[in-house]
Amino acid sequence: MIQRRNFLISGLLTTMMAATRPAQAAEGIALPTPDPSKLATDAGFWSGVRDLYDVDRSTANLENGYWGIMARPVLETYVENIQRVNRQNTVYARKSFDADFSAVRDRVAGALGVSPEEIAITRGATEALQTLIAGYNKLQPGDAVLYADLDYDSMQYAMGMLESRRGVAVKTFAIPEPATREAVLETYRKVLEETPRAKLLLLTHLSHRTGLVMPVREIAAMARAKGVDVILDAAHSWGQLPLDMTDLGVDFAGFNLHKWIGAPVGLGFLYIRKGRLADIDTHMGDKDWPAEDIRSRIHTGTLNFAAALTIPAALDLHQTIGVAAKHARVSHLRNYWVERIAGIGAIEVLTPNDPALHAGITSFRIKGKVSKDDNAAIVTRLRDEFKVLTVRRAGVAAGQCIRVSPAVYTTEAELDRLVAALTVVAA
C-alpha cells in the first residue's frame, strides 16, 4: 500500500487548510470549498504553500511550464520509493509492482473523475498524444486532419505524419491575435465549415506557446456536429484549471503529471472514453493486454517504478491545496505582472485578460521583435542581466514571443523583478 503523507507541515497551513481546502483531510470527511477570489492573495496561506518547496531563488524562475518542482514531501516520497525499488529490485517488480501500479492508475482516474478503464499511464503528454494520433484508425485516403499554430510542435509533427501514413490532407490555420472568445470560436467554425472531409481535429486546452485557454466544450460540440473527432492536448490544463471530462465533451486526451500536478519528471497518461477504444489501434500490435484493455494502447517497456509510485503523493498535495485555489493563485500571479507592464507601449501581451481565456501562463512580444534572434536575445538579457528566467516560444503565426509561467511557489517579488527588467528592456 502506498503511504499517504501529511503535507500540513506548519500550524498556520494546517489551520488554513482546515478552513478552506476543497479536498478531504481524511477518508469520508468533506471540507468546505474556499473562495478563490480571496484565497488567491492570502499571504499567510500561500507562504505556507511556498514553504513546502525548496526553490533556488538566485534567479527568478518564471519558466515553470517546462516541468514543476516537486514539493518537499513529494520529493521525500520519491527518494523513499527509489531506495525501496533499488533495495528490493526485481523481487518487488515481479511480486508487488503490478498491484501497486494498478492502485496508482485507480488514483489518477479518481482524481480526474473518470473510470480507470479509460486511462493508461504514459511517460508524459507527448507520448500519450502521439499514441492517440498515430493510432487513430478511422481515417481514409482523402480525409482531412486539422491543427492550429498554437498546438504543440510534437503533436503537429504527428498530425503531419498522417499525410504519408494515412493518405489524408493536413490543414493548418492560425488563431487570431489578439484573441477573443468570439474570434477563436469563429476561426474553428470557419475551418470546420471549409473542410468537409475533416475527420480529426487536434485541440489544445491551454497553449504552451501563449497560455491561451480554448473554449473546448464549444469547439468540441462544433466538431462533433460535423462528424469530426477531437484529440485534446491537456498537458498544461490539468493542475492549472478546474477540469471536467464530461463537460469538455472530448473522447480522446493526453495529460501530463510532471507539470502542474507536481509528480516526478516522465509521467503522464492518455484518456479514451468508454466505447471509443476500438478507434485507437493497439500499440505496435501489443499482446500483453487484451485488445479490450486500454493498456494495450501503450507499451513503454521498463518503467521508472519509483516515479510512478510517487504519483499519489503528488495528487495528495494537489488535492490538499485544491485546484480552484491553484487556478486562482496562478491567475493572480499572471495578472500581477501583466497589469504592471500595461503602460509600456512597446510590449504586446498575447494572452487576453478575459479570465476564461487564461490561467497562469502568458506570453508577450516587444513590438517589431518577431524573429528567433530577437527573442532569444531578450530571453538571454533577462536571464543574465536581470536574473529572470523566461523562455522563447516559436510557432505563433504572427511571430515569436516570450513565455512567462509562474507557479504556486512564485512570489510577487519575483514578478516585480520581471516588471523592472521589462521596463528597461522594452525602453
mmCIF file of N, CA and C in Angstrom, residues 16 18 36 59 73 76 96 107 123 143 192 214 216 218 301 308 356 359:
data_model
loop_
_atom_site.group_PDB
_atom_site.id
_atom_site.type_symbol
_atom_site.label_atom_id
_atom_site.label_comp_id
_atom_site.label_asym_id
_atom_site.label_seq_id
_atom_site.Cartn_x
_atom_site.Cartn_y
_atom_site.Cartn_z
ATOM 1 N N MET A 16 -5.283 26.952 8.001
ATOM 2 C CA MET A 16 -5.865 27.449 6.757
ATOM 3 C C MET A 16 -6.558 26.326 5.997
ATOM 4 N N ALA A 18 -7.754 23.492 7.138
ATOM 5 C CA ALA A 18 -8.942 23.003 7.822
ATOM 6 C C ALA A 18 -10.148 23.867 7.512
ATOM 7 N N PRO A 36 -12.034 31.307 -4.082
ATOM 8 C CA PRO A 36 -10.765 31.543 -4.772
ATOM 9 C C PRO A 36 -10.407 33.016 -4.906
ATOM 10 N N THR A 59 17.867 33.062 -9.181
ATOM 11 C CA THR A 59 17.220 33.539 -10.407
ATOM 12 C C THR A 59 15.719 33.393 -10.223
ATOM 13 N N PRO A 73 7.618 17.130 0.500
ATOM 14 C CA PRO A 73 7.058 15.824 0.866
ATOM 15 C C PRO A 73 6.959 14.859 -0.316
ATOM 16 N N GLU A 76 10.527 13.643 -0.967
ATOM 17 C CA GLU A 76 10.916 12.662 0.047
ATOM 18 C C GLU A 76 10.286 11.303 -0.241
ATOM 19 N N SER A 96 5.116 -7.363 -6.466
ATOM 20 C CA SER A 96 4.191 -6.378 -5.905
ATOM 21 C C SER A 96 3.859 -5.198 -6.808
ATOM 22 N N ARG A 107 -6.021 5.769 -8.697
ATOM 23 C CA ARG A 107 -5.968 7.069 -8.034
ATOM 24 C C ARG A 107 -6.009 8.205 -9.053
ATOM 25 N N ARG A 123 4.666 8.112 -20.270
ATOM 26 C CA ARG A 123 5.832 8.873 -19.806
ATOM 27 C C ARG A 123 5.664 10.373 -20.010
ATOM 28 N N ASP A 143 -9.477 11.981 -46.640
ATOM 29 C CA ASP A 143 -9.966 12.709 -45.470
ATOM 30 C C ASP A 143 -8.983 13.822 -45.113
ATOM 31 N N LEU A 192 -13.835 24.339 -39.878
ATOM 32 C CA LEU A 192 -14.650 23.126 -39.974
ATOM 33 C C LEU A 192 -15.615 23.210 -41.152
ATOM 34 N N MET A 214 -8.488 27.556 -24.583
ATOM 35 C CA MET A 214 -9.505 27.409 -25.620
ATOM 36 C C MET A 214 -10.865 27.057 -25.017
ATOM 37 N N VAL A 216 -13.040 24.741 -25.062
ATOM 38 C CA VAL A 216 -13.030 23.368 -25.568
ATOM 39 C C VAL A 216 -14.434 22.823 -25.778
ATOM 40 N N GLU A 218 -17.283 24.181 -26.478
ATOM 41 C CA GLU A 218 -17.973 24.704 -27.652
ATOM 42 C C GLU A 218 -17.320 24.223 -28.943
ATOM 43 N N GLY A 301 7.761 -0.245 -22.146
ATOM 44 C CA GLY A 301 8.907 -1.005 -21.679
ATOM 45 C C GLY A 301 9.066 -0.853 -20.173
ATOM 46 N N ALA A 308 6.532 6.393 -10.817
ATOM 47 C CA ALA A 308 5.112 6.050 -10.900
ATOM 48 C C ALA A 308 4.501 5.890 -9.517
ATOM 49 N N ALA A 356 -11.616 33.720 -18.574
ATOM 50 C CA ALA A 356 -11.952 32.416 -19.140
ATOM 51 C C ALA A 356 -10.926 31.955 -20.165
ATOM 52 N N ALA A 359 -4.892 31.201 -17.635
ATOM 53 C CA ALA A 359 -4.656 30.756 -16.257
ATOM 54 C C ALA A 359 -3.376 31.440 -15.803
#
